[in-house]
Tab-separated table of C-alpha atoms in Angstrom:
chain	number	residue	atom	x	y	z
A	26	UNK	CA	-45.748	35.606	-66.727
A	27	UNK	CA	-46.386	32.009	-67.700
A	28	UNK	CA	-46.911	29.633	-64.785
A	29	UNK	CA	-43.718	27.748	-64.059
A	30	UNK	CA	-44.009	23.947	-64.158
A	31	UNK	CA	-40.581	22.470	-63.357
A	32	UNK	CA	-39.092	19.274	-61.942
A	33	UNK	CA	-40.557	19.649	-58.415
A	34	UNK	CA	-44.013	19.271	-59.977
A	35	UNK	CA	-43.348	16.396	-62.366
A	36	UNK	CA	-43.671	13.237	-60.296
A	37	UNK	CA	-46.633	12.241	-58.190
A	38	UNK	CA	-46.540	12.328	-54.414
A	39	UNK	CA	-45.965	8.944	-52.797
A	40	UNK	CA	-48.401	7.843	-50.125
A	41	UNK	CA	-45.887	5.230	-48.948
A	42	UNK	CA	-43.439	8.030	-48.145
A	43	UNK	CA	-42.810	8.729	-44.476
A	44	UNK	CA	-44.057	12.340	-44.637
A	45	UNK	CA	-47.629	13.615	-45.154
A	46	UNK	CA	-48.388	14.538	-48.770
A	47	UNK	CA	-48.606	18.284	-48.144
A	48	UNK	CA	-45.229	18.201	-46.400
A	49	UNK	CA	-43.669	16.211	-49.249
A	50	UNK	CA	-44.810	18.892	-51.674
A	51	UNK	CA	-43.623	21.654	-49.357
A	52	UNK	CA	-40.182	20.021	-49.165
A	53	UNK	CA	-39.952	19.676	-52.956
A	54	UNK	CA	-40.812	23.325	-53.574
A	55	UNK	CA	-38.559	24.533	-50.764
A	56	UNK	CA	-35.560	22.602	-52.127
A	57	UNK	CA	-36.294	23.864	-55.642
A	58	UNK	CA	-36.230	27.443	-54.359
A	59	UNK	CA	-33.013	26.978	-52.409
A	60	UNK	CA	-31.350	25.211	-55.344
A	61	UNK	CA	-32.305	28.014	-57.738
A	62	UNK	CA	-34.670	25.875	-59.830
A	63	UNK	CA	-37.531	28.171	-58.848
A	64	UNK	CA	-36.304	31.750	-59.039
A	65	UNK	CA	-37.562	34.665	-56.882
A	66	UNK	CA	-40.644	36.169	-58.510
A	67	UNK	CA	-41.551	32.993	-60.422
A	68	UNK	CA	-45.270	32.206	-60.462
A	69	UNK	CA	-46.368	28.784	-59.265
A	70	UNK	CA	-49.273	26.825	-60.765
A	71	UNK	CA	-52.694	27.344	-59.289
A	72	UNK	CA	-53.641	24.873	-56.579
A	73	UNK	CA	-56.260	23.342	-58.886
A	74	UNK	CA	-53.826	22.879	-61.789
A	75	UNK	CA	-51.057	21.433	-59.638
A	76	UNK	CA	-53.414	19.095	-57.798
A	77	UNK	CA	-54.597	17.737	-61.157
A	78	UNK	CA	-51.024	17.271	-62.384
A	79	UNK	CA	-49.925	15.462	-59.208
A	80	UNK	CA	-53.136	13.409	-58.970
A	81	UNK	CA	-53.589	14.796	-55.480
A	82	UNK	CA	-56.269	16.650	-53.545
A	83	UNK	CA	-56.476	20.394	-53.986
A	84	UNK	CA	-56.374	20.787	-50.213
A	85	UNK	CA	-52.955	19.100	-50.157
A	86	UNK	CA	-51.523	21.741	-52.503
A	87	UNK	CA	-53.219	24.593	-50.667
A	88	UNK	CA	-51.839	23.441	-47.329
A	89	UNK	CA	-48.304	23.148	-48.765
A	90	UNK	CA	-48.583	26.643	-50.231
A	91	UNK	CA	-49.899	28.037	-46.933
A	92	UNK	CA	-46.970	26.506	-45.053
A	93	UNK	CA	-44.426	27.931	-47.497
A	94	UNK	CA	-46.079	31.358	-47.326
A	95	UNK	CA	-45.917	31.270	-43.526
A	96	UNK	CA	-42.223	30.341	-43.715
A	97	UNK	CA	-41.490	33.182	-46.136
A	98	UNK	CA	-40.622	31.154	-49.249
A	99	UNK	CA	-43.790	32.129	-51.137
A	100	UNK	CA	-46.067	35.143	-51.246
A	101	UNK	CA	-49.717	35.225	-52.240
A	102	UNK	CA	-50.903	38.014	-54.500
A	103	UNK	CA	-54.545	38.139	-55.494
A	104	UNK	CA	-53.968	39.138	-59.139
A	105	UNK	CA	-50.684	37.375	-59.847
A	106	UNK	CA	-51.374	34.203	-57.888
A	107	UNK	CA	-48.701	32.518	-55.750
A	108	UNK	CA	-45.102	33.631	-56.323
A	109	UNK	CA	-41.683	32.716	-55.038
A	110	UNK	CA	-40.877	35.534	-52.625
A	111	UNK	CA	-39.141	38.259	-54.708
A	112	UNK	CA	-37.239	39.382	-51.606
A	113	UNK	CA	-35.204	36.165	-51.768
A	114	UNK	CA	-33.357	37.521	-54.799
A	115	UNK	CA	-29.629	37.362	-54.151
A	116	UNK	CA	-30.037	35.039	-51.187
A	117	UNK	CA	-31.168	31.620	-52.375
A	118	UNK	CA	-28.035	30.769	-54.331
A	119	UNK	CA	-25.887	31.697	-51.350
A	120	UNK	CA	-28.138	29.696	-49.037
A	121	UNK	CA	-27.826	26.588	-51.195
A	122	UNK	CA	-24.034	26.918	-51.507
A	123	UNK	CA	-23.681	27.488	-47.773
A	124	UNK	CA	-25.530	24.267	-47.069
A	125	UNK	CA	-23.131	22.348	-49.315
A	126	UNK	CA	-19.970	24.085	-48.149
A	127	UNK	CA	-20.437	23.603	-44.424
A	128	UNK	CA	-17.373	21.902	-42.902
A	129	UNK	CA	-18.124	18.648	-41.077
A	130	UNK	CA	-21.854	18.588	-40.312
A	131	UNK	CA	-22.627	17.761	-36.725
A	132	UNK	CA	-24.842	14.830	-35.868
A	133	UNK	CA	-27.495	17.316	-34.760
A	134	UNK	CA	-27.704	18.504	-38.375
A	135	UNK	CA	-28.493	14.960	-39.403
A	136	UNK	CA	-31.261	14.537	-36.856
A	137	UNK	CA	-32.922	17.873	-37.395
A	138	UNK	CA	-32.896	17.686	-41.196
A	139	UNK	CA	-35.051	14.581	-41.522
A	140	UNK	CA	-37.813	14.813	-44.128
A	141	UNK	CA	-39.719	12.275	-46.130
A	142	UNK	CA	-36.998	12.431	-48.775
A	143	UNK	CA	-33.869	11.803	-46.711
A	144	UNK	CA	-34.628	9.045	-44.222
A	145	UNK	CA	-32.265	6.531	-45.833
A	146	UNK	CA	-29.429	5.447	-43.528
A	147	UNK	CA	-30.646	7.776	-40.771
A	148	UNK	CA	-29.374	6.117	-37.577
A	149	UNK	CA	-32.190	7.152	-35.242
A	150	UNK	CA	-35.425	6.392	-37.069
A	151	UNK	CA	-37.855	3.474	-36.828
A	152	UNK	CA	-39.227	1.833	-39.970
A	153	UNK	CA	-41.728	4.458	-41.070
A	154	UNK	CA	-43.084	2.245	-43.852
A	155	UNK	CA	-44.028	-0.451	-41.336
A	156	UNK	CA	-45.902	1.680	-38.817
A	157	UNK	CA	-49.628	0.768	-38.532
A	158	UNK	CA	-50.939	4.165	-39.623
A	159	UNK	CA	-54.540	3.091	-40.145
A	160	UNK	CA	-54.766	1.531	-36.687
A	161	UNK	CA	-53.198	4.574	-35.042
A	162	UNK	CA	-55.482	6.945	-36.962
A	163	UNK	CA	-58.549	4.924	-35.964
A	164	UNK	CA	-57.597	5.028	-32.285
A	165	UNK	CA	-56.826	8.750	-32.440
A	166	UNK	CA	-60.061	9.503	-34.280
A	167	UNK	CA	-62.141	7.611	-31.757
A	168	UNK	CA	-60.525	9.520	-28.887
A	169	UNK	CA	-61.055	12.864	-30.607
A	170	UNK	CA	-64.744	12.096	-31.273
A	171	UNK	CA	-65.390	10.885	-27.723
A	172	UNK	CA	-63.647	13.754	-25.947
A	173	UNK	CA	-65.720	14.559	-22.865
A	174	UNK	CA	-65.965	17.672	-20.756
A	175	UNK	CA	-64.182	15.887	-17.911
A	176	UNK	CA	-61.102	15.289	-20.056
A	177	UNK	CA	-61.051	18.810	-21.459
A	178	UNK	CA	-60.088	20.433	-18.160
A	179	UNK	CA	-56.570	20.502	-16.714
A	180	UNK	CA	-55.135	17.026	-16.252
A	181	UNK	CA	-52.685	15.660	-13.686
A	182	UNK	CA	-49.287	17.399	-13.871
A	183	UNK	CA	-47.545	14.057	-14.380
A	184	UNK	CA	-49.596	13.248	-17.482
A	185	UNK	CA	-52.588	11.152	-18.508
A	186	UNK	CA	-53.064	8.537	-15.790
A	187	UNK	CA	-54.156	5.591	-18.006
A	188	UNK	CA	-51.009	6.077	-20.117
A	189	UNK	CA	-48.843	6.002	-17.007
A	190	UNK	CA	-50.635	2.831	-15.871
A	191	UNK	CA	-50.058	1.240	-19.290
A	192	UNK	CA	-46.365	2.154	-19.281
A	193	UNK	CA	-45.915	0.754	-15.765
A	194	UNK	CA	-47.421	-2.569	-16.821
A	195	UNK	CA	-45.364	-2.777	-19.998
A	196	UNK	CA	-42.077	-1.989	-18.249
A	197	UNK	CA	-42.690	-4.615	-15.598
A	198	UNK	CA	-43.106	-7.314	-18.227
A	199	UNK	CA	-40.604	-6.128	-20.867
A	200	UNK	CA	-37.822	-4.456	-18.890
A	201	UNK	CA	-38.064	-5.906	-15.380
A	202	UNK	CA	-38.811	-2.509	-13.817
A	203	UNK	CA	-41.139	-2.288	-10.828
A	204	UNK	CA	-42.549	1.237	-10.696
A	205	UNK	CA	-45.948	2.650	-9.829
A	206	UNK	CA	-47.854	5.034	-12.054
A	207	UNK	CA	-47.182	7.759	-9.457
A	208	UNK	CA	-43.476	7.531	-10.280
A	209	UNK	CA	-44.019	7.937	-14.035
A	210	UNK	CA	-44.060	11.363	-15.666
A	211	UNK	CA	-45.036	11.898	-19.294
A	212	UNK	CA	-42.637	14.178	-21.159
A	213	UNK	CA	-42.096	15.707	-24.575
A	214	UNK	CA	-39.765	12.949	-25.715
A	215	UNK	CA	-36.261	12.224	-24.442
A	216	UNK	CA	-35.291	15.897	-24.519
A	217	UNK	CA	-38.180	16.845	-22.271
A	218	UNK	CA	-37.290	14.175	-19.721
A	219	UNK	CA	-33.607	15.116	-19.609
A	220	UNK	CA	-34.421	18.825	-19.336
A	221	UNK	CA	-36.746	18.133	-16.417
A	222	UNK	CA	-34.096	16.128	-14.557
A	223	UNK	CA	-31.366	18.681	-15.232
A	224	UNK	CA	-33.575	21.573	-14.134
A	225	UNK	CA	-34.444	20.011	-10.786
A	226	UNK	CA	-31.268	18.138	-9.889
A	227	UNK	CA	-28.285	20.015	-11.306
A	228	UNK	CA	-26.750	23.278	-10.247
A	229	UNK	CA	-24.729	25.475	-12.566
A	230	UNK	CA	-21.203	24.146	-13.040
A	231	UNK	CA	-21.834	20.703	-11.526
A	232	UNK	CA	-20.022	17.812	-13.172
A	233	UNK	CA	-21.833	15.012	-14.998
A	234	UNK	CA	-20.344	11.777	-16.305
A	235	UNK	CA	-21.196	11.148	-19.954
A	236	UNK	CA	-20.123	8.280	-22.195
A	237	UNK	CA	-17.445	9.073	-24.770
A	238	UNK	CA	-18.362	8.506	-27.529
A	239	UNK	CA	-21.908	9.123	-26.412
A	240	UNK	CA	-25.311	10.470	-27.356
A	241	UNK	CA	-24.778	14.032	-28.557
A	242	UNK	CA	-28.277	15.257	-27.640
A	243	UNK	CA	-27.727	14.336	-24.008
A	244	UNK	CA	-24.342	16.026	-24.016
A	245	UNK	CA	-25.709	19.207	-25.584
A	246	UNK	CA	-28.785	19.244	-23.351
A	247	UNK	CA	-26.708	18.976	-20.194
A	248	UNK	CA	-24.458	21.785	-21.352
A	249	UNK	CA	-27.483	23.997	-21.999
A	250	UNK	CA	-28.602	23.312	-18.433
A	251	UNK	CA	-25.293	24.687	-17.165
A	252	UNK	CA	-23.708	21.347	-16.243
A	253	UNK	CA	-20.119	20.411	-17.080
A	254	UNK	CA	-19.963	17.124	-19.038
A	255	UNK	CA	-17.031	14.905	-18.056
A	256	UNK	CA	-16.273	12.464	-20.906
A	257	UNK	CA	-15.740	8.924	-19.623
A	258	UNK	CA	-14.399	6.333	-22.047
A	259	UNK	CA	-16.360	3.238	-23.065
A	260	UNK	CA	-15.128	-0.167	-24.174
A	261	UNK	CA	-16.634	-3.554	-24.988
A	262	UNK	CA	-18.191	-3.655	-21.501
A	263	UNK	CA	-19.697	-0.179	-21.591
A	264	UNK	CA	-18.848	2.821	-19.426
A	265	UNK	CA	-15.463	2.536	-17.684
A	266	UNK	CA	-16.639	3.306	-14.162
A	267	UNK	CA	-13.091	3.359	-12.758
A	268	UNK	CA	-12.223	6.146	-15.212
A	269	UNK	CA	-15.196	8.143	-13.984
A	270	UNK	CA	-14.093	7.696	-10.369
A	271	UNK	CA	-10.627	8.932	-11.305
A	272	UNK	CA	-11.780	11.916	-13.381
A	273	UNK	CA	-14.710	13.218	-11.319
A	274	UNK	CA	-15.436	11.237	-8.144
A	275	UNK	CA	-17.719	14.002	-6.844
A	276	UNK	CA	-19.864	14.316	-9.972
A	277	UNK	CA	-23.523	15.044	-9.275
A	278	UNK	CA	-24.923	12.736	-11.945
A	279	UNK	CA	-24.005	10.074	-14.496
A	280	UNK	CA	-25.790	9.726	-17.845
A	281	UNK	CA	-25.566	6.197	-19.292
A	282	UNK	CA	-27.095	4.011	-22.012
A	283	UNK	CA	-26.539	0.590	-20.406
A	284	UNK	CA	-28.752	-1.645	-22.562
A	285	UNK	CA	-27.301	-0.430	-25.869
A	286	UNK	CA	-24.408	2.005	-25.594
A	287	UNK	CA	-25.098	4.868	-27.937
A	288	UNK	CA	-23.547	4.739	-30.478
A	289	UNK	CA	-21.200	1.707	-30.315
A	290	UNK	CA	-23.687	-0.866	-29.055
A	291	UNK	CA	-21.900	-2.352	-26.049
A	292	UNK	CA	-23.924	-3.594	-23.083
A	293	UNK	CA	-22.897	-2.360	-19.651
A	294	UNK	CA	-21.619	-5.455	-17.862
A	295	UNK	CA	-23.100	-6.539	-14.550
A	296	UNK	CA	-19.911	-5.768	-12.537
A	297	UNK	CA	-19.896	-2.232	-13.908
A	298	UNK	CA	-23.606	-1.817	-13.282
A	299	UNK	CA	-23.068	-2.723	-9.673
A	300	UNK	CA	-19.998	-0.483	-9.431
A	301	UNK	CA	-21.959	2.430	-10.883
A	302	UNK	CA	-24.819	1.915	-8.442
A	303	UNK	CA	-22.372	1.584	-5.545
A	304	UNK	CA	-20.751	4.924	-6.481
A	305	UNK	CA	-24.139	6.636	-6.632
A	306	UNK	CA	-25.200	5.142	-3.302
A	307	UNK	CA	-21.994	6.177	-1.519
A	308	UNK	CA	-21.628	9.645	-3.015
A	309	UNK	CA	-25.288	10.650	-3.149
A	310	UNK	CA	-25.090	11.093	-6.916
A	311	UNK	CA	-27.901	10.393	-9.373
A	312	UNK	CA	-27.923	8.179	-12.463
A	313	UNK	CA	-29.957	8.872	-15.598
A	314	UNK	CA	-30.551	5.639	-17.503
A	315	UNK	CA	-31.472	6.250	-21.125
A	316	UNK	CA	-32.924	3.017	-22.517
A	317	UNK	CA	-31.591	3.834	-25.989
A	318	UNK	CA	-32.945	1.176	-28.401
A	319	UNK	CA	-33.340	-1.188	-25.461
A	320	UNK	CA	-36.326	-2.992	-27.031
A	321	UNK	CA	-34.369	-4.013	-30.115
A	322	UNK	CA	-32.013	-6.869	-29.403
A	323	UNK	CA	-31.542	-9.530	-32.060
A	324	UNK	CA	-29.479	-12.137	-30.216
A	325	UNK	CA	-31.624	-13.342	-27.338
A	326	UNK	CA	-34.101	-11.382	-25.228
A	327	UNK	CA	-33.683	-7.717	-24.318
A	328	UNK	CA	-31.610	-7.361	-21.142
A	329	UNK	CA	-33.170	-6.082	-17.898
A	330	UNK	CA	-32.755	-2.386	-17.299
A	331	UNK	CA	-30.226	-0.950	-14.840
A	332	UNK	CA	-33.244	0.435	-12.976
A	333	UNK	CA	-34.270	-3.136	-12.106
A	334	UNK	CA	-31.153	-3.373	-9.866
A	335	UNK	CA	-31.739	0.004	-8.211
A	336	UNK	CA	-32.616	-0.984	-4.650
A	337	UNK	CA	-31.503	2.365	-3.188
A	338	UNK	CA	-33.517	4.543	-5.587
A	339	UNK	CA	-30.714	6.489	-7.274
A	340	UNK	CA	-31.723	5.902	-10.916
A	341	UNK	CA	-33.953	8.048	-13.114
A	342	UNK	CA	-35.136	5.939	-16.049
A	343	UNK	CA	-35.849	7.695	-19.364
A	344	UNK	CA	-37.851	6.076	-22.143
A	345	UNK	CA	-39.176	7.375	-25.441
A	346	UNK	CA	-41.506	6.246	-28.207
A	347	UNK	CA	-39.374	7.868	-30.923
A	348	UNK	CA	-37.725	4.605	-32.001
A	349	UNK	CA	-40.640	2.283	-31.279
A	350	UNK	CA	-43.481	4.361	-32.770
A	351	UNK	CA	-42.400	7.541	-34.600
A	352	UNK	CA	-40.308	10.573	-33.577
A	353	UNK	CA	-42.838	13.250	-34.565
A	354	UNK	CA	-45.018	11.983	-31.706
A	355	UNK	CA	-42.563	13.644	-29.270
A	356	UNK	CA	-43.756	11.392	-26.464
A	357	UNK	CA	-41.515	10.108	-23.699
A	358	UNK	CA	-41.624	9.212	-20.035
A	359	UNK	CA	-39.509	9.466	-16.916
A	360	UNK	CA	-39.467	7.149	-13.903
A	361	UNK	CA	-38.598	9.118	-10.781
A	362	UNK	CA	-37.344	7.676	-7.458
A	363	UNK	CA	-40.072	7.717	-4.807
A	364	UNK	CA	-38.243	10.297	-2.713
A	365	UNK	CA	-38.425	12.782	-5.593
A	366	UNK	CA	-42.014	12.256	-6.760
A	367	UNK	CA	-43.615	15.158	-4.890
A	368	UNK	CA	-40.873	17.532	-5.994
A	369	UNK	CA	-41.398	16.587	-9.629
A	370	UNK	CA	-45.181	16.838	-9.346
A	371	UNK	CA	-44.877	20.410	-8.075
A	372	UNK	CA	-42.451	21.298	-10.876
A	373	UNK	CA	-44.618	19.743	-13.599
A	374	UNK	CA	-47.601	21.746	-12.421
A	375	UNK	CA	-45.737	24.829	-13.626
A	376	UNK	CA	-43.696	23.429	-16.518
A	377	UNK	CA	-46.352	21.161	-18.141
A	378	UNK	CA	-43.715	19.067	-19.935
A	379	UNK	CA	-45.910	16.473	-21.634
A	380	UNK	CA	-47.495	16.041	-25.058
A	381	UNK	CA	-51.094	16.771	-26.081
A	382	UNK	CA	-53.911	14.872	-24.413
A	383	UNK	CA	-55.186	13.176	-27.597
A	384	UNK	CA	-51.734	11.754	-28.336
A	385	UNK	CA	-51.397	10.499	-24.766
A	386	UNK	CA	-54.835	8.876	-24.911
A	387	UNK	CA	-54.049	7.237	-28.245
A	388	UNK	CA	-50.750	5.880	-26.966
A	389	UNK	CA	-52.464	4.542	-23.849
A	390	UNK	CA	-54.994	2.639	-25.972
A	391	UNK	CA	-52.246	1.400	-28.286
A	392	UNK	CA	-50.356	-0.103	-25.338
A	393	UNK	CA	-53.314	-1.320	-23.265
A	394	UNK	CA	-54.925	-3.138	-26.205
A	395	UNK	CA	-51.724	-5.063	-26.926
A	396	UNK	CA	-50.847	-3.315	-30.184
A	397	UNK	CA	-47.592	-1.887	-28.867
A	398	UNK	CA	-46.129	-5.221	-27.760
A	399	UNK	CA	-47.112	-6.828	-31.071
A	400	UNK	CA	-45.646	-3.918	-33.032
A	401	UNK	CA	-42.317	-4.175	-31.179
A	402	UNK	CA	-42.174	-7.922	-31.835
A	403	UNK	CA	-42.841	-7.392	-35.538
A	404	UNK	CA	-40.239	-4.643	-35.762
A	405	UNK	CA	-37.654	-6.789	-33.981
A	406	UNK	CA	-38.066	-9.458	-36.647
A	407	UNK	CA	-38.158	-6.946	-39.509
A	408	UNK	CA	-35.092	-5.083	-38.257
A	409	UNK	CA	-33.110	-8.286	-37.897
A	410	UNK	CA	-33.803	-9.045	-41.564
A	411	UNK	CA	-32.995	-5.532	-42.781
A	412	UNK	CA	-29.902	-5.349	-40.600
A	413	UNK	CA	-28.501	-8.574	-42.018
A	414	UNK	CA	-29.297	-7.617	-45.605
A	415	UNK	CA	-27.627	-4.206	-45.347
A	416	UNK	CA	-24.537	-5.588	-43.608
A	417	UNK	CA	-24.055	-8.101	-46.426
A	418	UNK	CA	-24.734	-5.493	-49.098
A	419	UNK	CA	-22.200	-3.057	-47.624
A	420	UNK	CA	-19.553	-5.783	-47.498
A	421	UNK	CA	-20.190	-6.619	-51.157
A	422	UNK	CA	-20.189	-2.973	-52.273
A	423	UNK	CA	-17.203	-1.678	-50.298
A	424	UNK	CA	-15.001	-4.712	-49.705
A	425	UNK	CA	-12.037	-4.007	-47.434
A	426	UNK	CA	-12.650	-0.261	-47.450
A	427	UNK	CA	-15.374	-0.590	-44.851
A	428	UNK	CA	-15.944	-3.077	-42.016
A	429	UNK	CA	-19.282	-3.705	-40.322
A	430	UNK	CA	-19.471	-5.677	-37.096
A	431	UNK	CA	-23.198	-5.987	-36.340
A	432	UNK	CA	-23.903	-5.501	-32.650
A	433	UNK	CA	-26.500	-7.459	-30.726
A	434	UNK	CA	-29.100	-4.702	-30.932
A	435	UNK	CA	-29.882	-1.150	-31.951
A	436	UNK	CA	-31.247	0.467	-35.093
A	437	UNK	CA	-27.999	1.330	-36.873
A	438	UNK	CA	-24.781	-0.281	-38.047
A	439	UNK	CA	-21.323	1.036	-37.229
A	440	UNK	CA	-19.358	1.047	-40.494
A	441	UNK	CA	-15.657	1.332	-39.657
A	442	UNK	CA	-13.473	3.170	-42.167
A	443	UNK	CA	-9.765	3.085	-42.867
A	444	UNK	CA	-7.636	5.134	-40.519
A	445	UNK	CA	-6.944	8.607	-41.811
A	446	UNK	CA	-10.342	8.862	-43.493
A	447	UNK	CA	-12.501	11.848	-42.579
A	448	UNK	CA	-15.838	10.394	-41.498
A	449	UNK	CA	-17.209	13.935	-41.207
A	450	UNK	CA	-16.400	14.661	-44.859
A	451	UNK	CA	-17.978	11.402	-46.029
A	452	UNK	CA	-21.065	12.110	-43.927
A	453	UNK	CA	-21.298	15.564	-45.506
A	454	UNK	CA	-21.305	14.004	-48.977
A	455	UNK	CA	-23.936	11.473	-47.967
A	456	UNK	CA	-26.189	14.121	-46.406
A	457	UNK	CA	-25.854	16.367	-49.469
A	458	UNK	CA	-27.196	13.433	-51.499
A	459	UNK	CA	-30.091	12.570	-49.212
A	460	UNK	CA	-28.418	9.757	-47.253
A	461	UNK	CA	-28.443	10.673	-43.583
A	462	UNK	CA	-25.269	8.986	-42.380
A	463	UNK	CA	-23.803	10.267	-39.117
A	464	UNK	CA	-20.039	10.552	-38.457
A	465	UNK	CA	-18.801	8.866	-35.291
A	466	UNK	CA	-16.511	11.844	-34.683
A	467	UNK	CA	-19.596	14.006	-33.984
A	468	UNK	CA	-20.422	11.751	-31.025
A	469	UNK	CA	-17.018	12.095	-29.337
A	470	UNK	CA	-15.399	14.638	-27.019
A	471	UNK	CA	-12.003	13.355	-25.861
A	472	UNK	CA	-12.048	9.819	-27.249
A	473	UNK	CA	-9.762	8.974	-30.161
A	474	UNK	CA	-11.914	6.569	-32.149
A	475	UNK	CA	-11.263	5.058	-35.521
A	476	UNK	CA	-13.358	6.901	-38.144
A	477	UNK	CA	-16.769	5.374	-38.778
A	478	UNK	CA	-20.200	6.108	-40.184
A	479	UNK	CA	-23.406	5.264	-38.354
A	480	UNK	CA	-25.811	3.854	-40.916
A	481	UNK	CA	-29.450	3.233	-40.060
A	482	UNK	CA	-30.964	0.126	-41.626
A	483	UNK	CA	-34.580	0.349	-40.487
A	484	UNK	CA	-35.903	2.202	-43.566
A	485	UNK	CA	-34.041	0.142	-46.180
A	486	UNK	CA	-36.096	-2.899	-47.278
A	487	UNK	CA	-34.228	-6.138	-47.861
A	488	UNK	CA	-34.790	-5.946	-51.617
A	489	UNK	CA	-33.310	-2.419	-51.724
A	490	UNK	CA	-30.209	-3.075	-49.622
A	491	UNK	CA	-27.831	-3.959	-52.469
A	492	UNK	CA	-28.946	-0.990	-54.578
A	493	UNK	CA	-28.605	1.478	-51.711
A	494	UNK	CA	-25.196	0.140	-50.705
A	495	UNK	CA	-23.921	0.589	-54.263
A	496	UNK	CA	-25.444	4.070	-54.413
A	497	UNK	CA	-23.775	4.996	-51.134
A	498	UNK	CA	-20.428	3.893	-52.497
A	499	UNK	CA	-20.918	5.997	-55.627
A	500	UNK	CA	-21.735	9.015	-53.468
A	501	UNK	CA	-18.719	8.554	-51.197
A	502	UNK	CA	-16.389	7.961	-54.141
A	503	UNK	CA	-17.187	11.331	-55.707
């Protein structure tokens, strides 16, 4: 059989793309198989031939092939070379159609489907093109080369101590939080921090206040832990604490995003912050503060965290580097009240919830040497420019069909649609065409919100905003 050279192999791999080159190639071939472009049994080019055609390293092609073989898309046969798995016959067409025929895709689909080819409009990503890759790689390489025997043994259950020291110093300056390194626990991103809190603090069937609309990953994570989410409405001043007191006064915990309400962008007002803390103090409940996009505020300085008002130690503060550095790092942290530190240390000794040591060491150097603060400042300026450009471009492309009211912070725009429009259907069309819009309806439980799309602006350069807005309109008009 003649080696098949089709569209997935025509264009060169882009080093400016957000994904590594081998993963870009893997994604191209995978999509070609699912779309039926590469049929089961088809022979792929040799790694040498394809590397020459793509002007890439042979190792890049070999690694992509190895990944696809491990996932079951390809098979390696010594005589015939590398083939599309013949056992996929009769399945790939159905798989592709199923992906396009799904009813309203949930927001979790949007988050989990991110690749280097569909980051446009994704509402939860930082600017991948602006991350200082060379600096990060240099720091990581130095740490890997200098790894000593002392650092290769088991580390503290709470995580790498210098990273916890660096985080404590940064939070004191940037967020007004006074916490010692002993109170800080390194986790596998936001999900790891929330899972740790839920595991140690919540019993099965206990009620938890959640914002409605609110962050779907928190809602789903709490459900998995056996808790019962109680949706509490939000307005222009954030969580409606009085509604929470009416619906579930004996709730064990409240999950809030006070600095930037996810997804609508409101800031929890000071009276409601104090009311929330008063409820927790009186009832013995806990509060989980998720500092969702708290570093990115474009009108004035970032507001102090709710934790900075927590004189009675009822607040667990969750932070993550997913939106400030990059999500694949899977690095987060949790600030625990002093009364709970020993309990969490004992639990972490068994759970080991944090990321790899090299990544923790690299992040510690990145913060301690001042790179992190400078990077956040640069991104704040860049995001303000990209946010303004996309808002103007959407207004020009859509006119009265879509209204954008830019909030004071965050990494996405809320694009309000006409009443009666299905935001889930429009999001499905956008996702099918590589634009990772998220429907507001996927973030709600009981709230009756006007339909809207959440559109990330961080990965759309100013010069591309008008083109992408017009392309989005063409997609949604189909």
